[in-house]
PDB file of C-alpha atoms in Angstrom:
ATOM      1  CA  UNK D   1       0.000   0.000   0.000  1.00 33.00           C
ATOM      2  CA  UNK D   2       1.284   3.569  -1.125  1.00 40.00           C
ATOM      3  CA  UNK D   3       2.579   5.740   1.824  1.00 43.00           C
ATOM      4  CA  UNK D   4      -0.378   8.874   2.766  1.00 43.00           C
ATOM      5  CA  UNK D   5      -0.311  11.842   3.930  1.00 40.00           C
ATOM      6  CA  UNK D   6      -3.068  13.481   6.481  1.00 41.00           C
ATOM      7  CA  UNK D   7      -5.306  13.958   3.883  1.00 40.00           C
ATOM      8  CA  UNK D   8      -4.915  10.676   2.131  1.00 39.00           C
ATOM      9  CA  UNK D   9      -3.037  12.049  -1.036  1.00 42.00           C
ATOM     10  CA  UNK D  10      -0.633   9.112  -1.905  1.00 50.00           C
ATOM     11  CA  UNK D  11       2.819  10.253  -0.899  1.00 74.00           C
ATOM     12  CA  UNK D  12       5.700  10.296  -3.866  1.00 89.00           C
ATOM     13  CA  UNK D  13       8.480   8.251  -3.324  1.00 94.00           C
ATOM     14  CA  UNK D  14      12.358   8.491  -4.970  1.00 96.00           C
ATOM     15  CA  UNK D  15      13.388   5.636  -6.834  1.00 97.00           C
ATOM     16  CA  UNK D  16      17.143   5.107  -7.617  1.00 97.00           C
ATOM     17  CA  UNK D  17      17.018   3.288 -10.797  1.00 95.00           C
ATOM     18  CA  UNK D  18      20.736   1.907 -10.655  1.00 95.00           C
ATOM     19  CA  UNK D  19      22.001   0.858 -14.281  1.00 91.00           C
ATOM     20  CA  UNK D  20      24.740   0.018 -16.393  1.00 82.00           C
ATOM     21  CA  UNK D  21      26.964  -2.521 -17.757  1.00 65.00           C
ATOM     22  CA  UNK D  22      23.912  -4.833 -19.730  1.00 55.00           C
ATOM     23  CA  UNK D  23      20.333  -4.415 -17.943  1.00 51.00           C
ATOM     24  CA  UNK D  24      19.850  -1.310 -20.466  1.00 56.00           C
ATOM     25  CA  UNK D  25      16.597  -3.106 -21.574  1.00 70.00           C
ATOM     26  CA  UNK D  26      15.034  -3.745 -18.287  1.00 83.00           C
ATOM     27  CA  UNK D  27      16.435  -0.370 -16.799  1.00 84.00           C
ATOM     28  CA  UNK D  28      13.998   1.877 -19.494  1.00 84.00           C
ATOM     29  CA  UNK D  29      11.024  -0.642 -19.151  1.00 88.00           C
ATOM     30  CA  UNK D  30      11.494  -0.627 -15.254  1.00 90.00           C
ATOM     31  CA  UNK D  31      11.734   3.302 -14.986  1.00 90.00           C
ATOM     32  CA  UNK D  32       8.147   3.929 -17.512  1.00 91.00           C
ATOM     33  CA  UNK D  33       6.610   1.223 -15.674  1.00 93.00           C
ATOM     34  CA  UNK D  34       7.120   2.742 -12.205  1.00 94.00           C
ATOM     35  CA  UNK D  35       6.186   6.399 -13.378  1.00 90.00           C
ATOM     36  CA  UNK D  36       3.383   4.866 -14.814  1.00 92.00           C
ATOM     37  CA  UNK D  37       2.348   3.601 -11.368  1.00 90.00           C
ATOM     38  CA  UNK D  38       1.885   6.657 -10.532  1.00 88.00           C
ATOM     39  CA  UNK D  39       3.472   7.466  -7.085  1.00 91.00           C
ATOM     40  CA  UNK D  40       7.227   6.662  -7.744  1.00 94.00           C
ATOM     41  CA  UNK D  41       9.656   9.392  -8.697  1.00 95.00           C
ATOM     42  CA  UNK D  42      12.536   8.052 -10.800  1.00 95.00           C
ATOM     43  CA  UNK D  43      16.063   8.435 -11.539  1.00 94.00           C
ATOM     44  CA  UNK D  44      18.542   6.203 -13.622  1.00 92.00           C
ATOM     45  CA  UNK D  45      22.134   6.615 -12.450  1.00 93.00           C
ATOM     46  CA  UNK D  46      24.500   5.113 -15.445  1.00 90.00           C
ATOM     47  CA  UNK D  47      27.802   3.445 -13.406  1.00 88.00           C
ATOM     48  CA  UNK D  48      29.484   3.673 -16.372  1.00 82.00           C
ATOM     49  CA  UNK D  49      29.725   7.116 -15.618  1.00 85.00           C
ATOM     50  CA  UNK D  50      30.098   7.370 -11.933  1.00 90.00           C
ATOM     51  CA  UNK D  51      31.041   5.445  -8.635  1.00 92.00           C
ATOM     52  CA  UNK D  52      28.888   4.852  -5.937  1.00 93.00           C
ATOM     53  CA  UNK D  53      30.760   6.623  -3.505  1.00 94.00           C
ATOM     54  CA  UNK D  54      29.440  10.187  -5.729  1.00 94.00           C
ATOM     55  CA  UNK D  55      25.761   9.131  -5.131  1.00 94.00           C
ATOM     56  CA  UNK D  56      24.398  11.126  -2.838  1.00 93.00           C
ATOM     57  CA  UNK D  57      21.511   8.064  -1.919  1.00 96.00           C
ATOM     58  CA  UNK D  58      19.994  10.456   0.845  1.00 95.00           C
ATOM     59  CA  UNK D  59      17.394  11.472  -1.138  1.00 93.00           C
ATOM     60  CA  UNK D  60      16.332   7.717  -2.278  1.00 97.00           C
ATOM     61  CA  UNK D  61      13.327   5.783  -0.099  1.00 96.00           C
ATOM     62  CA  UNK D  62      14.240   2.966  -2.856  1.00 97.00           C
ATOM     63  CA  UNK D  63      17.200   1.520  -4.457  1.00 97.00           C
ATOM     64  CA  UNK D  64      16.547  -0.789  -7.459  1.00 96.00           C
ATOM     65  CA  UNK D  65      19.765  -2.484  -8.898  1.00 96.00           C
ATOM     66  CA  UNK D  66      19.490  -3.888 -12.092  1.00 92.00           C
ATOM     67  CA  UNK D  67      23.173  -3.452 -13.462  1.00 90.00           C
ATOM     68  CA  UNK D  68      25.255  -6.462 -14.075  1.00 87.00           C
ATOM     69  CA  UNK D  69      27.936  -8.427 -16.083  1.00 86.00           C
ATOM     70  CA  UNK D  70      25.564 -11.052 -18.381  1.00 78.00           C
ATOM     71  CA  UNK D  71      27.725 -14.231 -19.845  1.00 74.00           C
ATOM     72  CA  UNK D  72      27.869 -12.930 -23.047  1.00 66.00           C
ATOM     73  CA  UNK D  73      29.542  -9.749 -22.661  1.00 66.00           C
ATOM     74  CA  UNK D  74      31.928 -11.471 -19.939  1.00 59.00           C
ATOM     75  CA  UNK D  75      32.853 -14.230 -21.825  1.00 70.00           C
ATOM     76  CA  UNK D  76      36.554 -14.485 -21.535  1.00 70.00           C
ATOM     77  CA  UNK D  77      36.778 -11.934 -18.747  1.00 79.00           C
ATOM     78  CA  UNK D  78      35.465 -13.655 -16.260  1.00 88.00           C
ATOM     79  CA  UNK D  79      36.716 -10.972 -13.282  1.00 92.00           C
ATOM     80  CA  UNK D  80      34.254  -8.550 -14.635  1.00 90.00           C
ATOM     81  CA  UNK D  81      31.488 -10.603 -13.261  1.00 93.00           C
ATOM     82  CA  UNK D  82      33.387 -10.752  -9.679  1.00 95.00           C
ATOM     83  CA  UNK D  83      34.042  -6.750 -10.094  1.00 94.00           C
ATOM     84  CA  UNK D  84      30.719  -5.815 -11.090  1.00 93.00           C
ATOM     85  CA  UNK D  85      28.176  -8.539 -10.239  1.00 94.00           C
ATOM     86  CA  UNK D  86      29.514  -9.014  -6.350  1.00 96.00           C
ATOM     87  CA  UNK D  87      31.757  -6.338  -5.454  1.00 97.00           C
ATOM     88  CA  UNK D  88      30.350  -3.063  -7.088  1.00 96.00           C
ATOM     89  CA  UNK D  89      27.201  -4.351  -6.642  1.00 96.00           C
ATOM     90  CA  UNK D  90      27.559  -4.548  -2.499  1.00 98.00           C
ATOM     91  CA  UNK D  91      29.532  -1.308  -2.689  1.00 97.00           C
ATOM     92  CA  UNK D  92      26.306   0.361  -3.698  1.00 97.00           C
ATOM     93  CA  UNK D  93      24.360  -1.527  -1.164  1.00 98.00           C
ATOM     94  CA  UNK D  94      26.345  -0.539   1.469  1.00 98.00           C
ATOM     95  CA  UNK D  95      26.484   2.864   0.381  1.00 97.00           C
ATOM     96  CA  UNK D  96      22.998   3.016  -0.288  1.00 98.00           C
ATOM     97  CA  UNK D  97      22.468   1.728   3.682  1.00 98.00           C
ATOM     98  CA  UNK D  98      24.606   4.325   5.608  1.00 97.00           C
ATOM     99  CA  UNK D  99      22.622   6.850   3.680  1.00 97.00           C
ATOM    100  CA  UNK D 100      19.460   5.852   5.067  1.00 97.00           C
ATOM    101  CA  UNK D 101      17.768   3.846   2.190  1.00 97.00           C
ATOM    102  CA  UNK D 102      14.736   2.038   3.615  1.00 95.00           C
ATOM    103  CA  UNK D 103      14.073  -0.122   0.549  1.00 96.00           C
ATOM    104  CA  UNK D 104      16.502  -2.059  -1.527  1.00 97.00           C
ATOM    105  CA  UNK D 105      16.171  -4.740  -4.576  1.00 96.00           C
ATOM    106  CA  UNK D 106      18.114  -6.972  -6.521  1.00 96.00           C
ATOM    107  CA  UNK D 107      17.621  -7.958 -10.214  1.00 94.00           C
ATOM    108  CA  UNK D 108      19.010 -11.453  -9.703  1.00 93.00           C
ATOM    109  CA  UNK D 109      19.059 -14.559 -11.744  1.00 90.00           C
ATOM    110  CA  UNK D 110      17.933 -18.203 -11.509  1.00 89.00           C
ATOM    111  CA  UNK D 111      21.273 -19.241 -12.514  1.00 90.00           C
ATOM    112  CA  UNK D 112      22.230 -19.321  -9.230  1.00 93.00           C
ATOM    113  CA  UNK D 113      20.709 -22.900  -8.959  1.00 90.00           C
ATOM    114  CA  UNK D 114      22.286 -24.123 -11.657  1.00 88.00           C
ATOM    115  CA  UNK D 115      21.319 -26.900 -14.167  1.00 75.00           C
ATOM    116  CA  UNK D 116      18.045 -27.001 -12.073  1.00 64.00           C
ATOM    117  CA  UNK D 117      15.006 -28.790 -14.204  1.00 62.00           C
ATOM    118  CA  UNK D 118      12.582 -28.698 -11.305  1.00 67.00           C
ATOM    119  CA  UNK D 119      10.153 -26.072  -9.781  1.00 73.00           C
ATOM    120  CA  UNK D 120      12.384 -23.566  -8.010  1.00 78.00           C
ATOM    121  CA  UNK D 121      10.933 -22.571  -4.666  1.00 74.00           C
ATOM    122  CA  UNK D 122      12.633 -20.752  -1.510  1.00 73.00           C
ATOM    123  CA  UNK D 123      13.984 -24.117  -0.397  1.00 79.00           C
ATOM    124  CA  UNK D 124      15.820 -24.843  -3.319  1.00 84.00           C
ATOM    125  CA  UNK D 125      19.109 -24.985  -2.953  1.00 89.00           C
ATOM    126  CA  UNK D 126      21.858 -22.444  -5.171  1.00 92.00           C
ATOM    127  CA  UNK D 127      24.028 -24.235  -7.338  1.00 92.00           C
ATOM    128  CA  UNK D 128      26.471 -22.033  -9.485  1.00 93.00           C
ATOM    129  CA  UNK D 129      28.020 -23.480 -12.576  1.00 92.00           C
ATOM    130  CA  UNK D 130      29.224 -20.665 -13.846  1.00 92.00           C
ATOM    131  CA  UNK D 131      31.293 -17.549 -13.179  1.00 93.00           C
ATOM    132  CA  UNK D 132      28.649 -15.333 -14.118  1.00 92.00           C
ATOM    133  CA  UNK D 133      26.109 -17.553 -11.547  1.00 93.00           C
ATOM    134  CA  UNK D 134      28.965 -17.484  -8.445  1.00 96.00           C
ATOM    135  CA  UNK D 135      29.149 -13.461  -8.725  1.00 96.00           C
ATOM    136  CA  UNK D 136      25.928 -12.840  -9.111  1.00 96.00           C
ATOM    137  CA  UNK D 137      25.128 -15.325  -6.122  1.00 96.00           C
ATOM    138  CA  UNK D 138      28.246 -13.684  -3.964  1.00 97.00           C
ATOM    139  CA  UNK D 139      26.765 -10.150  -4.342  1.00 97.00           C
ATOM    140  CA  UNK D 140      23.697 -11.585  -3.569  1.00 97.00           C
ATOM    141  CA  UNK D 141      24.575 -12.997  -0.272  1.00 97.00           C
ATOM    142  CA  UNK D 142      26.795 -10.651   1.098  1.00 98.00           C
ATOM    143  CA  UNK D 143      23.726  -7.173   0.008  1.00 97.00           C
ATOM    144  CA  UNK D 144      21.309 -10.133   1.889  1.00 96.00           C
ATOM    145  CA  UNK D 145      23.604 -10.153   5.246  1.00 97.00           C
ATOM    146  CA  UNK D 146      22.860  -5.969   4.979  1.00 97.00           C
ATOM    147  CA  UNK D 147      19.268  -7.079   5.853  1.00 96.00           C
ATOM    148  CA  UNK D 148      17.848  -5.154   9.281  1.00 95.00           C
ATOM    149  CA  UNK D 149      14.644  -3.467  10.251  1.00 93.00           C
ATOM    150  CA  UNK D 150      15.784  -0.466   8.584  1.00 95.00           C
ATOM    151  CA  UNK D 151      17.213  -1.514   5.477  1.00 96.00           C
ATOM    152  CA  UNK D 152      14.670  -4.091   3.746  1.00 96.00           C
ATOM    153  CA  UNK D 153      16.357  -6.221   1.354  1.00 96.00           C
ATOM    154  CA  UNK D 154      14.475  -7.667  -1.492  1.00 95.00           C
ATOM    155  CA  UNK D 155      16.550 -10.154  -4.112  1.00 95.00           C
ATOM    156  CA  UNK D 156      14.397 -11.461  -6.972  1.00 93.00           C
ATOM    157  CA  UNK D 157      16.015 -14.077  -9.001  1.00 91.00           C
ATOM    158  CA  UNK D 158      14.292 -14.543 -12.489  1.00 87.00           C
ATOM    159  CA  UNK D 159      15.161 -16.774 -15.366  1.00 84.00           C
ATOM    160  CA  UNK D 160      16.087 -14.825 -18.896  1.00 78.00           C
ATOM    161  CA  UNK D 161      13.976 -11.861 -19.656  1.00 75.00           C
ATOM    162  CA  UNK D 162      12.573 -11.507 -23.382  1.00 66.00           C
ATOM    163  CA  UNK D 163      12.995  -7.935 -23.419  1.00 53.00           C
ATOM    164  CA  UNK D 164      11.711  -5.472 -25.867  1.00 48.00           C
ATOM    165  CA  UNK D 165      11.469  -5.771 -29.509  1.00 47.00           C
ATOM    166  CA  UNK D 166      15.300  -4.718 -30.246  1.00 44.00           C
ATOM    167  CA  UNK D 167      16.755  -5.509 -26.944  1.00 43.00           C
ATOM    168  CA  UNK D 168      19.666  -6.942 -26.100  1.00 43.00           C
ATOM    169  CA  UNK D 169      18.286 -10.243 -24.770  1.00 43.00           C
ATOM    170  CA  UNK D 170      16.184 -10.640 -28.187  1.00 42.00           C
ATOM    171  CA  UNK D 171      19.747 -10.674 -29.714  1.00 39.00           C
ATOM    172  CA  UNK D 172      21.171 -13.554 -28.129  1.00 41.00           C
ATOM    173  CA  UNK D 173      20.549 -17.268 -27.887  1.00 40.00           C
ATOM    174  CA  UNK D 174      20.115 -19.068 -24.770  1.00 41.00           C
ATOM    175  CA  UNK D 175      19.070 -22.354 -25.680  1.00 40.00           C
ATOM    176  CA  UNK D 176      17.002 -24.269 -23.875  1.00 48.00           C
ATOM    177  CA  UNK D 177      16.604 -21.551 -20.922  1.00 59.00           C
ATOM    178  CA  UNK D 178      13.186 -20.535 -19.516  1.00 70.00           C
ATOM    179  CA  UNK D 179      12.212 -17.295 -20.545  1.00 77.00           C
ATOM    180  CA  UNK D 180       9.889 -14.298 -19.237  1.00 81.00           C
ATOM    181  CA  UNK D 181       7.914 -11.956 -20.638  1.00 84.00           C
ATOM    182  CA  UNK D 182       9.177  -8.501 -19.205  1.00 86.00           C
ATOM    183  CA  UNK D 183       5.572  -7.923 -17.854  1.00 89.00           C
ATOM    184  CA  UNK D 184       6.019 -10.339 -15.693  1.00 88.00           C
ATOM    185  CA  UNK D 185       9.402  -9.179 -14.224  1.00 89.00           C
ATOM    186  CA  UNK D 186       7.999  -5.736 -13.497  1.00 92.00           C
ATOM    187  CA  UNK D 187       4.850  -6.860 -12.374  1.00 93.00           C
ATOM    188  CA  UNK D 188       6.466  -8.786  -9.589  1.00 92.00           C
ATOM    189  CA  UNK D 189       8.854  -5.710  -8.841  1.00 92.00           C
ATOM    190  CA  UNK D 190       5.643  -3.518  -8.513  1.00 93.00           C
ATOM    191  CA  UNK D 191       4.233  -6.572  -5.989  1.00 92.00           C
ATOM    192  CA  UNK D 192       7.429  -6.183  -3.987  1.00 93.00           C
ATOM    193  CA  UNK D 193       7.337  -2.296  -3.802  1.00 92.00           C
ATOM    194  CA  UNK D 194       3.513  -2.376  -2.442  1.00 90.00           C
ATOM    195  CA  UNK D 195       3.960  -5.038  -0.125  1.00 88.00           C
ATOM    196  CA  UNK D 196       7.550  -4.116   1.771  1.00 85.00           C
ATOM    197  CA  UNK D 197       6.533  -4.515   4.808  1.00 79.00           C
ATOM    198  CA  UNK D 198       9.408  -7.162   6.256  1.00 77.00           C
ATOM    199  CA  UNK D 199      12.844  -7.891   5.663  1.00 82.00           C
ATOM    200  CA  UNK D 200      14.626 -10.217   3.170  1.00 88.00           C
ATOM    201  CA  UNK D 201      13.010 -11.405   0.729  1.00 87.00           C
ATOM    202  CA  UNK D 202      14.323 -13.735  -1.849  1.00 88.00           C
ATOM    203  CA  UNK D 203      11.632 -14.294  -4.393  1.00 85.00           C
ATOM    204  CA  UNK D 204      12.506 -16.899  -7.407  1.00 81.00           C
ATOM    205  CA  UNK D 205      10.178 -17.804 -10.528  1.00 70.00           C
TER     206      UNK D 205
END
């Protein structure tokens, strides 16, 4: 439920829309989406072009990270996935927590359970194969030990997204991989905005 105000107007809150590196796609879907909702304010911060420490995340009630190193554009560079996936990406986190951020979320992946055929649910257990699936399930670990009462940590792990008509994940093959329709992947980030109301969260589909 949207914060109020005395009157009942729904309250606007800052999102920090954190980019870069591949996620272009779901970074401009996820920002129109959430202004569409109506009651989010949204900026994109590029990393390319800056480093966390220059974010001034005081004026953020939300965090959303959806940068990261995909296999395709780390393939034979497999330290850009530790750099970016795991290490930049806590950097933020922490960052993003001494400033006072109530709300953060991870764009995750299900690769983090590896060559998994069945249902994935929360008990399932992570499996990395890869060097892309170890960073991305490092980062996630060490933002998820940031969890407290103050700083609500939400990490949604989602199998490839489609994308949008000439995205980048329409460009590539991953055969034999579950895909999403990217309706799906922001409805679900919508769902977790609304409904903050514990701590970590990891949600999986």
């Amino acid at each position: 439920m949207a914060l109020t105000d005395r009157k009942g107007t729904a309250l606007m809150k800052k999102v920090y829309l954190i980019q870069g590196y591949h996620h272009c796609s779901i970074g401009d879907a996820l920002k129109q989406y959430l202004k569409g909702l109506g009651n989010y304010s949204v900026e994109a911060i590029d990393m390319f072009a800056i480093e966390p420490e220059m974010i001034d995340f005081r004026e953020a009630d939300i965090v959303i990270l959806t940068m990261g190193v995909e296999p395709e554009k780390g393939k034979g560079h497999p330290e850009q996935f530790y750099e970016v996936n795991d290490k930049l990406s806590y950097r933020v986190a922490v960052i993003a927590k001494a400033c006072g951020v109530k709300q953060f979320l991870v764009l995750s992946t299900t690769d983090v359970y590896g060559s998994y055929f069945g249902k994935i649910t929360v008990k399932s257990k992570p499996n990395p194969k890869t060097d892309y699936a170890k960073s991305k399930l490092n980062g996630d670990r060490k933002i998820g030990e940031l969890n407290d009462e103050n700083f609500h940590v939400s990490i949604l792990r989602f199998p490839v997204v489609e994308g949008t008509k000439n995205g980048i994940f329409n460009q590539i093959q991953y055969m034999g991989k579950k895909k999403i329709p990217m309706q799906i992947l922001l409805d679900k980030i919508g769902e977790v905005l609304e409904k903050d109301d514990s701590g970590l969260k990891v949600i999986s589909a």
